[in-house]
């Protein structure tokens, strides 16, 4: 008797079962390396702090600690230079490996009694105090460690959440080589230099030079502004409910995309904005696009926040009001003052860890996109399929007709990088399809998804975008295992982005799921942002 005969795809079912319950483990090699203080250069960030220490941009505590440490090194005549990590918010100090005992003892003698200064090795391990740092350094294999300077705290000890700026101490090791002149090598990846001849190293340390400035303006540095655009609706607003009901009576609402779950508001926007302030210091402005609604907690005096009503961006005013996110997508590039490079956020999408511009755009301006394993296979998509697939089919057909080639990438549920000029050019090339979608007050079979799907297919073909990856978790709130999944995401904090999708939550579980989500968001993002009153 086959116990799996009633399961259509038993292998897939088993995979999904395991993914719901267990986190992917660290490789044995990475665990061994962390235990020995060795920094693996595996292409991932080597500056991630301990799980309950959230890396944020340096604040007053980090800056003061950094300056004090440099002054102590000068007083003790320890040669050093600064500025050799991978992003502008990563402070660092580089010294020779032979000075490691003195440097680590500086932290024990000068900083041990400071409760807001902790230490960690590269990799997802717990923070520790200066005494343990001395023990690790004594083993003779420590190539780097991070100084965590607590800027904000919520709770205490192991149950606390700490927002910490970070200083990386980097020990340059003398290599074994056949050159008469010594060559020093860093143990931490950086975009500037990984090996230095002895006289170059001495030249940098003689003046405590900043390697970033000494390197000039590199083409690997991002020098363009990046904005964020949100779309948001308050489904609990009685006026909005009445208006939607009056228009929905004219339309047959059979598609799941038109159900109430698409508009449910759990105050996610507040926490999503907190995630941007914590983890994306590169963001210039946030544009909040609404039908005129304003969250009661929103700080309208924040100069980085721009409130944009639909009426300001719609070319055809008679298309309003709209209750169709695809329609709204056709108009977002009309936002006045919006940067060429921007990120489109739904309010159920969050940053979960520190991000840099390079996570979303190449420094030459090319856009990244994050394809999932799924594809929009248009021969299998008719008008009875889900609204997003129908919209993607329509975009593919436009691409076939205009380019003769096409792609079918469906994106992960992440922040969506976008190019304003590309969206403008697509609107100009396909004015009828654009106008039709704009006029659809509710999801319809003539929709497009200009940002979430269409732009990436054209941009990839036109050499304006490249496929990439980002650590991401899609959390389907309807799943019976969602409580455990939320706990794992909160505990590990290993994803740069995550999405809380409430499609399909049974009515009888709505209140319980609301409580789970609220508790999760409050614990993940406990620090009030400047976008709140």
Short mmCIF file of C-alpha atoms in Angstrom, two decimals, residues 3-230:
data_model
loop_
_atom_site.label_atom_id
_atom_site.label_comp_id
_atom_site.label_asym_id
_atom_site.label_seq_id
_atom_site.Cartn_x
_atom_site.Cartn_y
_atom_site.Cartn_z
CA UNK A 3 0.78 5.95 1.78
CA UNK A 4 1.54 8.83 -0.63
CA UNK A 5 -0.89 7.89 -3.41
CA UNK A 6 -3.37 10.63 -2.46
CA UNK A 7 -0.65 13.31 -2.37
CA UNK A 8 -0.20 14.83 -5.80
CA UNK A 9 3.45 15.83 -5.33
CA UNK A 10 4.81 14.09 -2.19
CA UNK A 11 8.35 15.43 -2.62
CA UNK A 12 7.14 19.01 -2.82
CA UNK A 13 4.82 18.45 0.14
CA UNK A 14 7.73 17.16 2.23
CA UNK A 15 9.93 20.10 1.22
CA UNK A 16 7.23 22.61 2.17
CA UNK A 17 6.65 20.81 5.48
CA UNK A 18 10.33 21.04 6.39
CA UNK A 19 10.67 24.65 5.20
CA UNK A 20 7.76 25.66 7.41
CA UNK A 21 9.33 24.18 10.53
CA UNK A 22 13.08 24.38 10.28
CA UNK A 23 15.54 27.14 9.49
CA UNK A 24 18.33 26.36 7.03
CA UNK A 25 21.43 25.55 9.14
CA UNK A 26 24.77 27.30 8.94
CA UNK A 27 27.35 25.28 7.09
CA UNK A 28 29.79 23.37 9.28
CA UNK A 29 32.62 25.31 7.70
CA UNK A 30 31.10 28.64 8.70
CA UNK A 31 30.49 27.46 12.26
CA UNK A 32 34.10 26.26 12.57
CA UNK A 33 35.39 29.52 11.13
CA UNK A 34 33.35 31.61 13.55
CA UNK A 35 34.62 29.58 16.49
CA UNK A 36 38.19 30.38 15.47
CA UNK A 37 37.63 34.04 14.69
CA UNK A 38 38.23 33.48 10.97
CA UNK A 39 36.29 35.63 8.52
CA UNK A 40 35.04 33.67 5.51
CA UNK A 41 35.02 35.62 2.24
CA UNK A 42 31.96 33.95 0.77
CA UNK A 43 30.39 36.95 -0.91
CA UNK A 44 27.97 37.59 1.96
CA UNK A 45 28.07 40.46 4.39
CA UNK A 46 30.86 40.02 6.92
CA UNK A 47 29.58 42.78 9.18
CA UNK A 48 26.38 41.25 10.52
CA UNK A 49 26.16 41.65 14.30
CA UNK A 50 24.61 39.27 16.81
CA UNK A 51 20.93 38.46 16.35
CA UNK A 52 19.61 40.71 19.13
CA UNK A 53 21.94 43.55 18.07
CA UNK A 54 20.41 45.12 14.99
CA UNK A 55 22.94 46.89 12.84
CA UNK A 56 21.96 50.48 12.12
CA UNK A 57 23.88 53.46 10.80
CA UNK A 58 26.41 54.93 13.27
CA UNK A 59 24.84 57.34 15.75
CA UNK A 60 26.26 59.51 18.56
CA UNK A 61 27.44 56.58 20.69
CA UNK A 62 29.23 54.88 17.80
CA UNK A 63 30.82 58.10 16.60
CA UNK A 64 32.05 59.01 20.10
CA UNK A 65 33.48 55.52 20.65
CA UNK A 66 35.18 55.63 17.26
CA UNK A 67 36.84 58.97 17.96
CA UNK A 68 37.89 57.93 21.45
CA UNK A 69 39.42 54.71 20.15
CA UNK A 70 41.42 56.54 17.48
CA UNK A 71 42.73 58.99 20.09
CA UNK A 72 43.83 56.14 22.37
CA UNK A 73 45.66 54.44 19.49
CA UNK A 74 47.47 57.69 18.71
CA UNK A 75 48.42 58.19 22.36
CA UNK A 76 49.82 54.66 22.48
CA UNK A 77 51.65 55.12 19.14
CA UNK A 78 49.78 52.23 17.48
CA UNK A 79 49.82 52.81 13.70
CA UNK A 80 46.40 52.48 12.04
CA UNK A 81 44.32 53.61 9.12
CA UNK A 82 40.55 53.76 8.64
CA UNK A 83 37.90 53.38 5.98
CA UNK A 84 38.28 50.00 4.35
CA UNK A 85 34.89 48.32 4.53
CA UNK A 86 32.23 47.72 1.94
CA UNK A 87 29.72 50.52 2.60
CA UNK A 88 29.76 54.13 3.84
CA UNK A 89 28.06 53.21 7.12
CA UNK A 90 30.70 50.62 8.09
CA UNK A 91 33.31 52.27 10.31
CA UNK A 92 36.61 50.44 10.58
CA UNK A 93 40.11 50.62 11.97
CA UNK A 94 42.97 48.62 10.47
CA UNK A 95 46.15 47.68 12.33
CA UNK A 96 48.90 45.12 11.90
CA UNK A 97 48.26 41.67 13.31
CA UNK A 98 51.31 42.04 15.54
CA UNK A 99 49.48 44.81 17.43
CA UNK A 100 46.47 42.61 18.16
CA UNK A 101 47.30 41.95 21.86
CA UNK A 102 47.63 45.66 22.58
CA UNK A 103 44.48 46.59 20.68
CA UNK A 104 42.30 43.97 22.36
CA UNK A 105 43.61 45.01 25.77
CA UNK A 106 42.63 48.60 25.01
CA UNK A 107 38.99 47.48 25.04
CA UNK A 108 39.44 45.65 28.33
CA UNK A 109 41.18 48.57 30.03
CA UNK A 110 39.23 51.51 28.58
CA UNK A 111 35.80 50.16 27.61
CA UNK A 112 35.06 47.14 29.81
CA UNK A 113 32.84 49.09 32.20
CA UNK A 114 30.76 50.62 29.42
CA UNK A 115 27.53 48.56 29.23
CA UNK A 116 26.73 50.01 25.81
CA UNK A 117 29.85 48.60 24.13
CA UNK A 118 29.85 44.91 23.21
CA UNK A 119 31.80 42.72 20.80
CA UNK A 120 31.16 40.01 18.26
CA UNK A 121 33.02 38.10 15.58
CA UNK A 122 31.88 38.21 11.95
CA UNK A 123 28.94 35.87 11.62
CA UNK A 124 25.60 35.31 13.43
CA UNK A 125 26.86 34.62 16.95
CA UNK A 126 26.11 36.19 20.31
CA UNK A 127 27.67 39.41 21.49
CA UNK A 128 30.18 39.20 24.34
CA UNK A 129 32.18 41.39 26.68
CA UNK A 130 35.83 42.48 26.57
CA UNK A 131 37.08 39.66 28.80
CA UNK A 132 36.00 37.05 26.26
CA UNK A 133 37.56 39.10 23.48
CA UNK A 134 40.93 38.75 25.23
CA UNK A 135 40.48 34.99 25.45
CA UNK A 136 39.66 34.67 21.75
CA UNK A 137 42.56 36.92 20.73
CA UNK A 138 44.97 34.83 22.80
CA UNK A 139 44.37 31.89 20.46
CA UNK A 140 46.25 33.85 17.80
CA UNK A 141 43.82 33.46 14.91
CA UNK A 142 41.59 36.50 15.29
CA UNK A 143 41.53 38.40 11.98
CA UNK A 144 38.70 40.81 12.80
CA UNK A 145 36.01 41.61 15.33
CA UNK A 146 33.14 44.04 15.56
CA UNK A 147 32.59 46.64 18.25
CA UNK A 148 28.85 47.08 18.82
CA UNK A 149 27.87 50.49 20.15
CA UNK A 150 24.31 50.50 21.43
CA UNK A 151 22.36 53.51 20.14
CA UNK A 152 18.87 52.35 21.20
CA UNK A 153 17.65 49.58 23.45
CA UNK A 154 14.38 47.86 24.22
CA UNK A 155 14.50 45.50 27.19
CA UNK A 156 17.61 44.06 28.79
CA UNK A 157 19.94 41.10 28.48
CA UNK A 158 19.16 38.14 26.26
CA UNK A 159 15.54 39.25 25.91
CA UNK A 160 16.49 42.78 24.87
CA UNK A 161 16.66 44.26 21.40
CA UNK A 162 19.55 46.61 20.73
CA UNK A 163 20.06 48.90 17.75
CA UNK A 164 23.81 49.15 17.42
CA UNK A 165 26.24 51.04 15.28
CA UNK A 166 29.30 49.04 14.38
CA UNK A 167 33.06 49.49 14.22
CA UNK A 168 35.11 46.71 12.65
CA UNK A 169 38.66 46.18 13.90
CA UNK A 170 40.66 44.60 11.11
CA UNK A 171 44.04 42.93 11.63
CA UNK A 172 46.28 42.83 8.57
CA UNK A 173 48.45 39.72 8.47
CA UNK A 174 51.95 39.55 7.01
CA UNK A 175 51.93 37.02 4.20
CA UNK A 176 54.48 34.32 3.52
CA UNK A 177 55.86 35.25 0.11
CA UNK A 178 59.04 35.36 -1.91
CA UNK A 179 59.20 39.14 -2.13
CA UNK A 180 61.94 41.03 -0.33
CA UNK A 181 59.34 43.58 0.78
CA UNK A 182 56.65 42.39 3.21
CA UNK A 183 53.08 42.15 1.92
CA UNK A 184 50.09 42.51 4.24
CA UNK A 185 46.67 40.98 3.64
CA UNK A 186 43.28 41.86 5.13
CA UNK A 187 40.95 39.25 6.56
CA UNK A 188 37.82 41.25 5.74
CA UNK A 189 36.56 41.91 2.23
CA UNK A 190 36.47 45.52 1.04
CA UNK A 191 36.17 47.15 -2.40
CA UNK A 192 39.40 49.14 -2.10
CA UNK A 193 42.36 46.84 -1.57
CA UNK A 194 42.97 43.39 -0.09
CA UNK A 195 46.79 43.34 -0.16
CA UNK A 196 49.32 46.09 0.48
CA UNK A 197 53.08 46.22 0.19
CA UNK A 198 54.85 47.18 3.39
CA UNK A 199 55.72 50.73 2.34
CA UNK A 200 52.12 51.40 1.24
CA UNK A 201 50.77 50.08 4.53
CA UNK A 202 53.24 52.22 6.48
CA UNK A 203 52.34 55.26 4.40
CA UNK A 204 48.64 54.86 5.24
CA UNK A 205 49.23 54.30 8.94
CA UNK A 206 51.75 57.13 9.29
CA UNK A 207 48.99 59.72 8.90
CA UNK A 208 46.10 57.53 10.11
CA UNK A 209 44.79 57.94 6.58
CA UNK A 210 41.25 57.31 5.40
CA UNK A 211 41.48 54.67 2.69
CA UNK A 212 38.07 55.66 1.37
CA UNK A 213 39.16 59.22 0.63
CA UNK A 214 42.60 58.18 -0.57
CA UNK A 215 40.98 55.90 -3.16
CA UNK A 216 39.13 58.74 -4.87
CA UNK A 217 35.64 58.43 -6.32
CA UNK A 218 35.37 54.76 -7.29
CA UNK A 219 32.92 53.60 -9.94
CA UNK A 220 31.71 51.00 -7.43
CA UNK A 221 30.27 53.74 -5.21
CA UNK A 222 26.61 54.70 -5.57
CA UNK A 223 26.34 58.44 -6.20
CA UNK A 224 22.65 58.82 -7.08
CA UNK A 225 19.60 59.38 -4.83
CA UNK A 226 17.18 56.57 -4.06
CA UNK A 227 13.61 57.21 -2.91
CA UNK A 228 10.85 54.95 -1.59
CA UNK A 229 7.24 54.93 -2.79
CA UNK A 230 4.44 53.38 -0.76
#
